[in-house]
Amino acid sequence: MDILLRFVSPNPLRLTATRLILNHVAHYTRLAEVGKLEAPKTTGKYETGQLILHKVFGYRGVILFPWLARVYDRDAINKKENADSSGASNASGDNLSNVGKEVKGRTHTFYQVLIDTRDAPYIRAQTEAVTFLGNQESSRSLYAIPGLDYVAHDDIIPYASVERVPLQHELFDKFLMHNPDKDPPFIAQETLRAWQKKNHPWLELSDVHRETTEGVRVTVIPFYMGSRESQNSAVYWWRYCIRLENLGSQAVQLRERHWRIFSLSGTLETVRGRGVVGQEPLLARHAPAFQYSSHVSLQAPSGHMWGTFRMEREDGYTFDCRIPPFSLESKPDEGGPVAPSAPA
């Protein structure tokens, strides 16, 4: 019988078809059946309560609800420009013309997903990446939702389980209820619908930006968090989620970051530093992707960010990997943050 194996080591899941097996012991291999693979959907959307495996990071999860997002892929426009010119380009992206180039967005489906807490220690993605502000003016709290992710439709591998509680997460039984007469057999509770409605402005995914440089693809998803009054002026906050993925055969490591942050107030800030979020992730065949989140603030209701990651291949070759330009747009709100650290 064909099987799918998932190991506790950093190796991504490897598909060879119909059955799911999980290793959840840190020091030796122990296999346990967790469910049965289903055919991925090529049309239509997955329903609330669908159990999934993440195609890249390998974790188990469950879909809460879908988002429709505009995906701006700069690879298409870059290929056209390379064909029209000799290819002399500024990889550092240090000019605003790089931001202003029009890229047509295409609509794609993403999903809000709960991550199984048993898998969290073994995936190369922050499991508390979703943060937002309290919506009361007197609140200065920065809220973090543990084990919540945004997953593209193409990264979903659906599976089914006969267990009544197939996923371990503190919100699973608060948001979902088992109903064996439904497919999938988990339906949304009123608490999930109320939570989605209340926090919609901070959870909403609307724009996704992608660009590939020398086989390393960078995806950026920005989110507005809210604003706060500070010394008679407003400070606006955003979070952004970044995923790096090595599409090539050689291992590559992120060494430095270089950000350019433009504010509508007219300021242009430069941020440089080693690595990201205290790490210099290695993107290799056994673990080709890394995902993290960070925060940024402006003293204006909108702006732009762009930049580069300095990457080093295993043969010592270094290059600047472009971070696609993305907009920072505010919304009417009453919330605001506690100041996190500088952009990573």
Tab-separated table of C-alpha atoms in Angstrom, residues 24 54 62 66 84 94 102 170 181-182 268 283 290 293 312-313 319:
chain	number	residue	atom	x	y	z
A	24	HIS	CA	6.001	13.023	16.756
A	54	HIS	CA	0.770	22.051	4.385
A	62	VAL	CA	-7.707	22.694	9.769
A	66	PRO	CA	-11.267	31.387	3.037
A	84	ASP	CA	13.418	43.842	-23.875
A	94	ASP	CA	16.890	51.470	-4.010
A	102	GLU	CA	2.445	48.358	-12.512
A	170	GLU	CA	-6.772	25.320	22.197
A	181	ASP	CA	-23.335	13.823	8.780
A	182	LYS	CA	-21.308	16.604	7.138
A	268	LEU	CA	12.651	57.533	3.407
A	283	LEU	CA	17.292	27.028	2.568
A	290	PHE	CA	11.341	29.706	5.843
A	293	SER	CA	6.551	37.950	10.530
A	312	GLU	CA	25.033	33.164	0.113
A	313	ARG	CA	25.157	29.862	-1.752
A	319	PHE	CA	23.698	37.839	-4.462
